[in-house]
Short mmCIF file of C-alpha atoms in Angstrom, two decimals:
data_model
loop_
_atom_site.label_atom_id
_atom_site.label_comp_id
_atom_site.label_asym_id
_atom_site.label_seq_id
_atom_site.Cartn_x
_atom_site.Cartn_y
_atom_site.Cartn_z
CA UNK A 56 50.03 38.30 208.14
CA UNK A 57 49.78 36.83 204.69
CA UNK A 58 51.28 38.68 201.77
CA UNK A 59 49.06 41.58 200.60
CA UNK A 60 47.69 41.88 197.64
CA UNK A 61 47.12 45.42 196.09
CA UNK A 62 43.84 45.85 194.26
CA UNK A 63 43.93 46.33 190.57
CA UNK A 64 42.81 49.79 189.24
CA UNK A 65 41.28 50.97 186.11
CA UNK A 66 42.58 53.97 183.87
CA UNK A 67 39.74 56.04 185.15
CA UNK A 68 40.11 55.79 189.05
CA UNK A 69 41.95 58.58 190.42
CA UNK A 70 41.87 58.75 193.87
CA UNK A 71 44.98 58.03 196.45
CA UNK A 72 45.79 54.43 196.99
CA UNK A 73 44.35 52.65 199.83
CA UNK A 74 45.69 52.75 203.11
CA UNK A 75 46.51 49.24 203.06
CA UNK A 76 49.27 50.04 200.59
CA UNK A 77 51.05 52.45 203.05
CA UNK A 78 50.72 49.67 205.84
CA UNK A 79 51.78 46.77 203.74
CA UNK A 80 54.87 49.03 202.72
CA UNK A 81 56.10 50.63 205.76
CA UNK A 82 58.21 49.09 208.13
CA UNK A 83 57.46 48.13 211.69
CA UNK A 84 59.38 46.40 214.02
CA UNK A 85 56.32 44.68 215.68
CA UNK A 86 54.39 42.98 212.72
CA UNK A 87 53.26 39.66 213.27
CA UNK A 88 54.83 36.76 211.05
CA UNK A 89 53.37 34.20 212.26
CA UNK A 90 51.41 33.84 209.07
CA UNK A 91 54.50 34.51 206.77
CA UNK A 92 54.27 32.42 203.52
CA UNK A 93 57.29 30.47 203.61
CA UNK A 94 59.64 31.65 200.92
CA UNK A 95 61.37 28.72 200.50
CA UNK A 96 58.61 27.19 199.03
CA UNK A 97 58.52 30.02 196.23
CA UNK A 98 62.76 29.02 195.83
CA UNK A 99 61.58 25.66 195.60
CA UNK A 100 58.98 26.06 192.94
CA UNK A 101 59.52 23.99 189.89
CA UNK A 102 59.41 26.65 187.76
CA UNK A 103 62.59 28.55 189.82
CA UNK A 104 66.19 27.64 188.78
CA UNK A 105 67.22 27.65 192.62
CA UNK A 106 65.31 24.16 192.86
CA UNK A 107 66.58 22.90 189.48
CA UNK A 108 70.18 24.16 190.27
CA UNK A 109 71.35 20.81 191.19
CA UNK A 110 69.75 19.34 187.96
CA UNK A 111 71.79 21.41 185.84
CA UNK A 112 75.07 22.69 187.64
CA UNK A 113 75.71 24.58 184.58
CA UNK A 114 72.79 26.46 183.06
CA UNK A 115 73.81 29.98 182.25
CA UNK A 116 71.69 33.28 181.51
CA UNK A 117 73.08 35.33 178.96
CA UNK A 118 73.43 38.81 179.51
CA UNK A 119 72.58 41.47 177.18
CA UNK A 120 74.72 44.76 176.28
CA UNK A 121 75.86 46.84 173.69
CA UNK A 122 78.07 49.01 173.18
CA UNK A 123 77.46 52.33 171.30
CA UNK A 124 81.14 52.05 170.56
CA UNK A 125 81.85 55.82 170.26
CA UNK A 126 82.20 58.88 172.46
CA UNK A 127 80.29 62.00 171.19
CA UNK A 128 81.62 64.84 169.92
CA UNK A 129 82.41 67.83 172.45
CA UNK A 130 79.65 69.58 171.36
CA UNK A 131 76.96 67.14 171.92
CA UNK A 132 77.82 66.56 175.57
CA UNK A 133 75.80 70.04 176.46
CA UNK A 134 72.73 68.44 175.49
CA UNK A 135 73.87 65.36 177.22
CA UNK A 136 73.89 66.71 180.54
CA UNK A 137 70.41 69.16 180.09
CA UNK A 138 68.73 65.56 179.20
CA UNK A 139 70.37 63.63 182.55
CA UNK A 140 73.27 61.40 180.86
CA UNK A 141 76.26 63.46 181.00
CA UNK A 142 77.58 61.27 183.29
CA UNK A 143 76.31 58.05 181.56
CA UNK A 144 78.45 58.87 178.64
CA UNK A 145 81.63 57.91 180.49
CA UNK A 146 80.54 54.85 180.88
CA UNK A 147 83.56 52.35 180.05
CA UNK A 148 82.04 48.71 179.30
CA UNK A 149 84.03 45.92 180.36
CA UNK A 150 83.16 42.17 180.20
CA UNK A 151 79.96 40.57 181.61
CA UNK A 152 80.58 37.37 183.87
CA UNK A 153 77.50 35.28 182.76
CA UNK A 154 78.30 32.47 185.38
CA UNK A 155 78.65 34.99 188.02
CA UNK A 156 75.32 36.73 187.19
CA UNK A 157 73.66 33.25 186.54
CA UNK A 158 74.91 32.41 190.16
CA UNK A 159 73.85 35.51 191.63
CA UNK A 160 69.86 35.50 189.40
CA UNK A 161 69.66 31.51 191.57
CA UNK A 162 69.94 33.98 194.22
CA UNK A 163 67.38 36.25 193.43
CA UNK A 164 63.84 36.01 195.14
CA UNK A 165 61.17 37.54 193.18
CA UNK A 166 58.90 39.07 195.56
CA UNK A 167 60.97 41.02 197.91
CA UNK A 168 63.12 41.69 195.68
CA UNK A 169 66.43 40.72 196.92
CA UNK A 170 69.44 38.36 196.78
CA UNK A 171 69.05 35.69 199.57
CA UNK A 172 72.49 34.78 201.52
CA UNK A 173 73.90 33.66 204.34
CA UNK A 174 74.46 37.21 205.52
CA UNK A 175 71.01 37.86 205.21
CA UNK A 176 68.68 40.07 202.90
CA UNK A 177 70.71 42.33 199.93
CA UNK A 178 69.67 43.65 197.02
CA UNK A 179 70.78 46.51 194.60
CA UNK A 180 69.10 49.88 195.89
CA UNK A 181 68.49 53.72 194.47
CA UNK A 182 72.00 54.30 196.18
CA UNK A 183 73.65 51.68 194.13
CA UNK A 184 71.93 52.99 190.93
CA UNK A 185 73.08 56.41 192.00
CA UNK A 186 76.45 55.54 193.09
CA UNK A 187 77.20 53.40 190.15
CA UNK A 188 76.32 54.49 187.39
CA UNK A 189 75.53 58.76 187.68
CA UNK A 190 72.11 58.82 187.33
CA UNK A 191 69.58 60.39 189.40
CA UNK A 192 67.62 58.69 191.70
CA UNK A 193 64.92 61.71 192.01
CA UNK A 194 62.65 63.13 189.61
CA UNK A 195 59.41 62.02 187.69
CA UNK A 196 58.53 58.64 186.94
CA UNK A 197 59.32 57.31 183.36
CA UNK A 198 56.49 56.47 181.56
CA UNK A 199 54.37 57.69 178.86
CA UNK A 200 52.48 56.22 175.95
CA UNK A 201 53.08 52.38 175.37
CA UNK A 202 52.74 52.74 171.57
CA UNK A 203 54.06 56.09 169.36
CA UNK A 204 50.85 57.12 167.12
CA UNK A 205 52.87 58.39 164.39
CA UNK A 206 56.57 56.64 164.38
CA UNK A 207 57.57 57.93 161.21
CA UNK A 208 56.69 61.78 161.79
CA UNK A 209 58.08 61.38 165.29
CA UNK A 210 61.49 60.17 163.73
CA UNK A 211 61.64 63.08 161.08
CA UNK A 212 60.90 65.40 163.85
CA UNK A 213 63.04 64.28 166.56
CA UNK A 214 66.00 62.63 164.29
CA UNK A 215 65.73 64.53 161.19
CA UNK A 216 65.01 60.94 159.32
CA UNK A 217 63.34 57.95 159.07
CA UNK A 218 64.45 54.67 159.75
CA UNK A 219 63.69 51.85 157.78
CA UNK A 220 60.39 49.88 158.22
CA UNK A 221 60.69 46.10 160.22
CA UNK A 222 59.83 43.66 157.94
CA UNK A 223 55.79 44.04 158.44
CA UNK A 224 55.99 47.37 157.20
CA UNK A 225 56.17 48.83 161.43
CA UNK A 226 58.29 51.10 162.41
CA UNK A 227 58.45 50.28 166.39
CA UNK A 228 62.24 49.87 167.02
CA UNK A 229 65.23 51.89 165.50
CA UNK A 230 68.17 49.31 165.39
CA UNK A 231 71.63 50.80 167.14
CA UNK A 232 73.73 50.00 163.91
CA UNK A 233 70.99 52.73 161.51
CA UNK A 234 71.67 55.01 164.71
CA UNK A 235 75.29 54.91 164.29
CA UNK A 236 75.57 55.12 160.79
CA UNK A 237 73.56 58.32 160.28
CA UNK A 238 74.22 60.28 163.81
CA UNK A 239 77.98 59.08 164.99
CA UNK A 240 79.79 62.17 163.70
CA UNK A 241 78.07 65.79 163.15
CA UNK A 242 77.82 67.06 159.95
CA UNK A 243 80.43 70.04 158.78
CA UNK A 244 78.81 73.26 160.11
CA UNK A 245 76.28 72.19 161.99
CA UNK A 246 73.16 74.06 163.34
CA UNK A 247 71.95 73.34 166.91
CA UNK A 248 69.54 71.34 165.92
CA UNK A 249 71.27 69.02 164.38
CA UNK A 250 73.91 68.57 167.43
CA UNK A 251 70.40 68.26 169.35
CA UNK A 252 69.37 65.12 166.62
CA UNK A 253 73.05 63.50 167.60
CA UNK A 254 72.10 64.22 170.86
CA UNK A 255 68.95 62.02 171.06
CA UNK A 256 70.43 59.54 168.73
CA UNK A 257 73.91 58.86 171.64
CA UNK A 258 70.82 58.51 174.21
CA UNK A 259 68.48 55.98 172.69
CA UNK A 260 71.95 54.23 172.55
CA UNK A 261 72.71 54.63 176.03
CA UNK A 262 68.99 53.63 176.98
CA UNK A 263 68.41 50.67 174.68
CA UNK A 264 72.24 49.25 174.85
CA UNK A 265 74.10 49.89 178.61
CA UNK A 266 70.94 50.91 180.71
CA UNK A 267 67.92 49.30 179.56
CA UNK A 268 69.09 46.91 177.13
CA UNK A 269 65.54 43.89 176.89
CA UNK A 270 66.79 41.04 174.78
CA UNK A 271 65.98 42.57 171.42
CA UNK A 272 70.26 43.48 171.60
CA UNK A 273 70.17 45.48 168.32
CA UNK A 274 67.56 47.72 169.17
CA UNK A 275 65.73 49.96 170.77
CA UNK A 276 61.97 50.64 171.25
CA UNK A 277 60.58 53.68 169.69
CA UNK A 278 58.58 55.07 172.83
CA UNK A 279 61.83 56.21 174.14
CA UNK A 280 62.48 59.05 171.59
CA UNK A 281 59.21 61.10 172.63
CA UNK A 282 60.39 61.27 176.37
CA UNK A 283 63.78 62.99 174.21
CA UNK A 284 61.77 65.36 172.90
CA UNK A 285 62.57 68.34 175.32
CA UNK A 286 65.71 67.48 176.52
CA UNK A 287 65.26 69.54 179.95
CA UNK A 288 61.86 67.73 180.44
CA UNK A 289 64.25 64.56 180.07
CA UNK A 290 66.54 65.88 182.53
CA UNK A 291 63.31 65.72 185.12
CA UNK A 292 62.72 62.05 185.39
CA UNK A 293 64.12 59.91 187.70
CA UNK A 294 66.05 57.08 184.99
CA UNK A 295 67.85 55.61 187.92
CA UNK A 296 65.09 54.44 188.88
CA UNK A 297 63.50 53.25 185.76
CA UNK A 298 66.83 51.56 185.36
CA UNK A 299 65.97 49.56 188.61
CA UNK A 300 63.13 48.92 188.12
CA UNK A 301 63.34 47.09 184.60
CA UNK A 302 66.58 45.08 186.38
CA UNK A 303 64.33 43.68 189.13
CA UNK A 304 61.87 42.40 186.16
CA UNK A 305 64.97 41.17 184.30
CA UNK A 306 65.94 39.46 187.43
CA UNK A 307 62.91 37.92 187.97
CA UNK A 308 61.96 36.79 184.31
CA UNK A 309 65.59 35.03 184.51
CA UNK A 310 64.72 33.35 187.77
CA UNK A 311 62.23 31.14 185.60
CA UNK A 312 64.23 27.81 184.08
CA UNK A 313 62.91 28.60 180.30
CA UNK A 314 64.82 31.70 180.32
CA UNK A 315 68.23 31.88 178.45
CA UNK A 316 69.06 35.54 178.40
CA UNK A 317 68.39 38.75 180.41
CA UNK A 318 67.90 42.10 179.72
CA UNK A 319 68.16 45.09 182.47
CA UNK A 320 71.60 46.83 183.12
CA UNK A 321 73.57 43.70 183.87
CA UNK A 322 76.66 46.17 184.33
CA UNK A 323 75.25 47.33 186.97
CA UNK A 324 74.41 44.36 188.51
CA UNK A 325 78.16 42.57 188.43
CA UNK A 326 79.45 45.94 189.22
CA UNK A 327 77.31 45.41 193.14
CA UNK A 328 78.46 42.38 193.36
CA UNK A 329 82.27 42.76 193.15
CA UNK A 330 81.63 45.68 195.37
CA UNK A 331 80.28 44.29 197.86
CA UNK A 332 81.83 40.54 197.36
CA UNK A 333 84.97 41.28 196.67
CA UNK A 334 86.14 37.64 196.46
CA UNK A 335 84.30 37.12 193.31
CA UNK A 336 86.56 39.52 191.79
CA UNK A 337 89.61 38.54 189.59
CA UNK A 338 91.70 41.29 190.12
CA UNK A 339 90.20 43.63 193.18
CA UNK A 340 92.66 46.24 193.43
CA UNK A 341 91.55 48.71 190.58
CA UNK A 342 91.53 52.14 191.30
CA UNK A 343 87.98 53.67 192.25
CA UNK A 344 86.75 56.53 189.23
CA UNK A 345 83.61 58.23 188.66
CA UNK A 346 81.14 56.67 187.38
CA UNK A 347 82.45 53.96 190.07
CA UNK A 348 80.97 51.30 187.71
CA UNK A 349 83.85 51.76 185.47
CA UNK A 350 86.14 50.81 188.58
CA UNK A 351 86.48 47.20 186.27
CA UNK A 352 86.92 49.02 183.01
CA UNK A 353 90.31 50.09 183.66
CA UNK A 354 93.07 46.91 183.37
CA UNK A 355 92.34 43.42 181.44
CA UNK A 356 91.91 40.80 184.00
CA UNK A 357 88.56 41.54 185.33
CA UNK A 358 86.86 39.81 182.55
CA UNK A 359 88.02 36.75 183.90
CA UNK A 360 85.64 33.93 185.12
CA UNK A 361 85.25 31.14 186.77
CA UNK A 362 82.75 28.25 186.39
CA UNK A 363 79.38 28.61 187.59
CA UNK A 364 79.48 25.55 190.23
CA UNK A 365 82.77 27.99 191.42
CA UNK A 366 80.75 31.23 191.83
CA UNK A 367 78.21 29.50 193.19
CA UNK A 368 80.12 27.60 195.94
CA UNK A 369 82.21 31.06 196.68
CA UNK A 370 78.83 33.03 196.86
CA UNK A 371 77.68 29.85 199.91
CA UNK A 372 80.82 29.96 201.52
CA UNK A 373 82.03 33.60 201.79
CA UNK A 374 79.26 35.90 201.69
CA UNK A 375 78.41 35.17 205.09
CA UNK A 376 81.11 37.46 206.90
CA UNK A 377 82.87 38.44 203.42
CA UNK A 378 79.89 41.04 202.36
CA UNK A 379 80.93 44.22 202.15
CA UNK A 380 77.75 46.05 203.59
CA UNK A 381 78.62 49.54 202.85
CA UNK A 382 81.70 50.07 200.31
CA UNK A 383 81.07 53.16 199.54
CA UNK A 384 81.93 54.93 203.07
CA UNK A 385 85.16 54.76 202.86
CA UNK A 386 86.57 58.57 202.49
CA UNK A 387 88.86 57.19 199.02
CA UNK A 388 85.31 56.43 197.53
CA UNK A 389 82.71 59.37 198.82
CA UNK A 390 85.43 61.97 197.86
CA UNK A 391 84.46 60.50 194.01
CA UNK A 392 80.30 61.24 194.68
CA UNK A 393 79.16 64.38 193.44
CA UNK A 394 77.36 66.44 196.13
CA UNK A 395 74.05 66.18 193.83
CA UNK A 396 73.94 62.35 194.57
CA UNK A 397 74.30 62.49 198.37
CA UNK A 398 71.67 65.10 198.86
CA UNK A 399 69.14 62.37 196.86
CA UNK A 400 70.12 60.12 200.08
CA UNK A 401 66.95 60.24 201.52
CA UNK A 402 65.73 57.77 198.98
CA UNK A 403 68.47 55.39 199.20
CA UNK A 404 66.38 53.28 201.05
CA UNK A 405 62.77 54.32 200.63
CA UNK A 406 59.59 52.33 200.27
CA UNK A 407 58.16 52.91 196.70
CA UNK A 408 57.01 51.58 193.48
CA UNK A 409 59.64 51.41 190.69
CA UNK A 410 57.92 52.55 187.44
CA UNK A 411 59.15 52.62 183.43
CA UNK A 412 55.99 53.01 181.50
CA UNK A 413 54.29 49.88 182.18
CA UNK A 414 56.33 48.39 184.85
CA UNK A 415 55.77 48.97 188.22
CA UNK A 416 58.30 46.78 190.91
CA UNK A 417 58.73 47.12 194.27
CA UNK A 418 61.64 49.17 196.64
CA UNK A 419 61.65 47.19 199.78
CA UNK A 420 64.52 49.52 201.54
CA UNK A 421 62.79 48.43 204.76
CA UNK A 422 64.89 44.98 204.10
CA UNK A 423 68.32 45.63 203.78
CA UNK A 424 68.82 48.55 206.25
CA UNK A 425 72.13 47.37 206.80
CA UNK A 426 73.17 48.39 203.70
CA UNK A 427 72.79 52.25 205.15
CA UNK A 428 74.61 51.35 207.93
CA UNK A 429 71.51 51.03 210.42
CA UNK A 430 69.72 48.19 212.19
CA UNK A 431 67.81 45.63 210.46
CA UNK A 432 64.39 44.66 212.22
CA UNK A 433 62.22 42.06 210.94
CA UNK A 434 60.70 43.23 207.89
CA UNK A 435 56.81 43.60 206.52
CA UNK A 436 55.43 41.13 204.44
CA UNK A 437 56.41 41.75 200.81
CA UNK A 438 53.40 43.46 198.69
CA UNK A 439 52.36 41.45 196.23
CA UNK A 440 52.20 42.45 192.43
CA UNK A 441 52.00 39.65 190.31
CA UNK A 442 48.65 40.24 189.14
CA UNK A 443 50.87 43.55 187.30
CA UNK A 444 53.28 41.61 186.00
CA UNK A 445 51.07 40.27 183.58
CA UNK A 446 50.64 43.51 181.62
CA UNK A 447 52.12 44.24 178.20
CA UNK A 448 54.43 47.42 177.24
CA UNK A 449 53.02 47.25 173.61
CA UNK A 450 49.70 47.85 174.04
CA UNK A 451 48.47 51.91 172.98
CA UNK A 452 47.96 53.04 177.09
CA UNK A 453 48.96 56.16 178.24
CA UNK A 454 50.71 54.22 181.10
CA UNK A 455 51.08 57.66 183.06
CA UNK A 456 47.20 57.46 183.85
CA UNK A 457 47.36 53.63 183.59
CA UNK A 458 50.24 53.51 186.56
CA UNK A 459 48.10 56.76 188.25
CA UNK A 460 47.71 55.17 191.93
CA UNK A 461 51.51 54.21 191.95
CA UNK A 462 52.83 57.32 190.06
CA UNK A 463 51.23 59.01 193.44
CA UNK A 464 53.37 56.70 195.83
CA UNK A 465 56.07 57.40 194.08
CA UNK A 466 55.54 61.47 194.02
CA UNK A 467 55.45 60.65 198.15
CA UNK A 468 58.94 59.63 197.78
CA UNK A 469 60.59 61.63 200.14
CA UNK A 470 58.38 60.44 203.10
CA UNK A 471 58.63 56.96 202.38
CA UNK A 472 61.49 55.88 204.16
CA UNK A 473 61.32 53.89 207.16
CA UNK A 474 62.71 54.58 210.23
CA UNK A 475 66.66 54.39 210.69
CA UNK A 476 68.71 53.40 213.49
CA UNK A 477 72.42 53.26 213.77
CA UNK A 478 74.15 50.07 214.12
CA UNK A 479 76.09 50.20 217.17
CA UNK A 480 77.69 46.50 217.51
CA UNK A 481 78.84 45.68 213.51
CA UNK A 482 76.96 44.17 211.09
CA UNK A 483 75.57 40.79 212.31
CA UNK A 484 72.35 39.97 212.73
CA UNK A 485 70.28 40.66 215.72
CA UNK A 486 69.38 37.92 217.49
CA UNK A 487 65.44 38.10 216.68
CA UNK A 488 66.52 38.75 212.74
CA UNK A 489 68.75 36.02 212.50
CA UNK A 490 65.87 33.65 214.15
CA UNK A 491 63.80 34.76 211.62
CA UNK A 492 65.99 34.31 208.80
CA UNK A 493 67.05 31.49 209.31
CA UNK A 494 63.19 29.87 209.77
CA UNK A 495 62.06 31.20 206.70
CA UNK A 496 65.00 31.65 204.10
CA UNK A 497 67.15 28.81 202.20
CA UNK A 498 70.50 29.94 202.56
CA UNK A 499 72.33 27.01 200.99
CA UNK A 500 71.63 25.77 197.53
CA UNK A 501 74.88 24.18 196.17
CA UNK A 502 74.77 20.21 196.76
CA UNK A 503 71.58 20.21 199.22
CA UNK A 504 73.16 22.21 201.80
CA UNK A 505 70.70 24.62 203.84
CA UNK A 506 70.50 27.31 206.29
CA UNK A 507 73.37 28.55 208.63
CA UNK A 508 73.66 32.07 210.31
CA UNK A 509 76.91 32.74 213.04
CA UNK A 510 75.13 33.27 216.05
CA UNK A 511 78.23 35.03 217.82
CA UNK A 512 79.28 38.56 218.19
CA UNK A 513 75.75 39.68 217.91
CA UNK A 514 75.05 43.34 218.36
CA UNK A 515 73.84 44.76 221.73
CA UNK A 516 70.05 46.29 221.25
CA UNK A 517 70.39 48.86 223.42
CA UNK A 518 73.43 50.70 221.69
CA UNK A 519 71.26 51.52 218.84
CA UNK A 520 71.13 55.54 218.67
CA UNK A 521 67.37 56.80 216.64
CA UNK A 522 68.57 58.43 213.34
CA UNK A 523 67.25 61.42 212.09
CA UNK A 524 64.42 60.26 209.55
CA UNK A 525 62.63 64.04 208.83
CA UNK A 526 61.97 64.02 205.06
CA UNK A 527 64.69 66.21 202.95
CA UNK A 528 63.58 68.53 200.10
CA UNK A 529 65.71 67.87 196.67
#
């Protein structure tokens, strides 16, 4: 079966996707890939850094962040919790490792979505999003209108006052270091509403400079501030997974050889990978907080790095039986997760669209099953959505009607995940998965070296034990 492609829509068409779009995205264990497109000739593109690697042994991607630099007052936090980033305002930042996330974006395969190792499929999932960094994983989709109609009367509204014009005369982006200037402190006496003004002004920090940081690094767009308008409306989307979702386009965009720095929470990305590759990890004893992201906040040290070519060759040479599949079962760790994140579980792995405003990406759970503890089968084609890539987030859409068909997949969250079964023999490969794998995935891409799998201890078949998969209402 070749890799399906889902049919453009216009702003006007309404109905309910296509079936084809529920059978290209749920998993079976009896598809036929004899057709796959080889994905090694997609990691061997020109254009992909994973063929140019040995060109270049150095070429770095440059991570974006910033840091708002301040906690909020006491008072604020309130309104920081009622708009969904209560958590997200303990967020400790700690060094990014741009030769470890250059190694890991060589990695990265663009259209499933995931990191390609010896081990097999991985990727960073809703649970990681959740687990990570405190944000829900459930809720409505973020989106809205791609351009604000009236910037400067949404500003004196919302913020009390207006930033300065760009130099065109726009007003499109409010830069972090105006937001910190007029909004760090409250002023003496203040009235609710102007806690409420601080309130959205720590946010568009927290979007524009940890979570969603694009490569404009001193500010942040101004379509963000309307979704801030009712703070409990806020509270109702689901920003873990616009945070994902603007990550896997990060991740992809830096894939390309042109690119020199990436956007998308890159926190959270090194965060996964010293959890679950704990030998990239200078110091890998820290004690385990909540948010567990700030796990390499806490002593210097972890800032640490090596060289690229290192990373690299550690990533080919342990990750095989040195991935940590599921880090955070043991009882040290879950005794950390709130009780709201663990009853979002049933979309830890589920098959859906990833959407913030324009972007829509993909949520192949059906891949890395293992990462849930349960058996990995042979997964569906991935869908393919280049042809929405190509969109632009400035244009004036309503992207809520624009995104329509995949804003409805998305609302089917909660019966989109495929079906689970419990590993019985450890996590190795089955037989039939590792055959697979190992036909159509380059493994190896330090020094010309390609494709290898351990073939022993594989897991008996017929110990797997069906997992409950009834949808659960959150």
């Amino acid at each position: 079966m070749a890799s399906t492609r889902v049919p453009p829509r216009t702003t006007d068409d309404h109905r309910a996707p296509p079936n084809t779009f529920d059978n290209c995205c749920s998993l079976s264990t009896t598809t036929d890939h004899s057709m796959d497109p080889n994905p090694n000739v997609l990691l061997n593109d020109n254009d992909h850094i994973a063929a140019n690697v040995n060109k270049d042994l150095y070429r770095i991607v440059r991570p974006r962040l910033h840091d708002p630099g301040y906690f909020p007052d006491q008072r604020v936090l309130p309104y920081l919790n009622i708009a969904g980033f209560g958590v997200d305002a303990y967020i400790q930042i700690f060094d990014l490792r741009a030769d470890l996330i250059s190694a890991l974006v060589e990695r990265w395969h663009p259209k499933t979505h995931t990191f390609h190792l010896p081990c097999g499929e991985v990727t960073i999932t809703l649970q990681d999003v959740a687990v990570q960094l405190g944000l829900s994983i459930n809720g409505e989709a973020v989106t809205g209108l791609g351009k604000v109609p009236d910037p400067w009367g949404t500003c004196e509204r919302l913020l009390g006052r207006v930033p300065p014009n760009d130099e065109e005369g726009r007003l499109t982006h409010i830069k972090f270091n105006w937001l910190k200037q007029n909004f760090r402190h409250l002023p003496s006496n203040p009235t609710q509403i102007d806690i409420i003004y601080v309130a959205r002004a720590f946010i568009l920090q927290l979007i524009g400079g940890i979570l969603l940081p694009d490569v404009n690094q001193n500010k942040i767009s101004i379509i963000y501030l309307l979704l801030l308008e009712d703070l409990e409306h806020a509270g109702r989307f689901s920003w873990g997974s616009a945070v994902l979702a603007f990550l896997y386009r990060e991740l992809c965009r830096a894939t390309k050889l042109s690119t020199k720095t990436m956007g998308g929470c890159c926190l959270l990305l090194q965060s996964w990978a010293l959890y679950r590759m704990p030998f990239l990890a200078s110091v890998s004893h820290q004690p385990y907080v909540w948010p567990l992201v700030n796990r390499w906040a806490t002593a210097p040290g972890i800032g640490r790095s090596f060289a690229i070519p290192m990373n690299r060759m550690m990533i080919e040479t342990h990750s095989g039986d040195a991935f940590i599949w599921m880090p955070y079962s043991e009882e040290h760790i879950t005794a950390l997760i709130p009780a709201w994140v663990t009853e979002q579980q049933q979309l830890f792995v589920s098959n859906v669209p990833l959407i913030h405003f324009y972007m829509v990406e993909w949520h192949d759970g059906g891949r890395v099953l293992r990462q849930v503890g349960c058996a990995q089968p042979i997964p569906n084609p991935p869908v393919d959505f280049e042809w929405i890539k190509k969109g632009s987030g400035r244009d004036a859409i309503n992207w809520a009607q624009k995104r329509e068909p995949y804003i409805f997949l998305w609302n089917m969250r909660h019966s989109r995940r495929p079906p689970l079964y419990v590993l019985g023999g450890g996590f190795s490969p089955t037989p039939e998965y590792a055959a697979w794998y190992m036909s159509y995935r380059k493994l190896f891409i330090f020094q010309g070296q390609y494709m290898l799998i351990q073939k022993d201890a594989q897991p008996d078949s017929s110990r797997w034990q069906p997992r409950n998969t009834q949808p659960r209402n959150n």
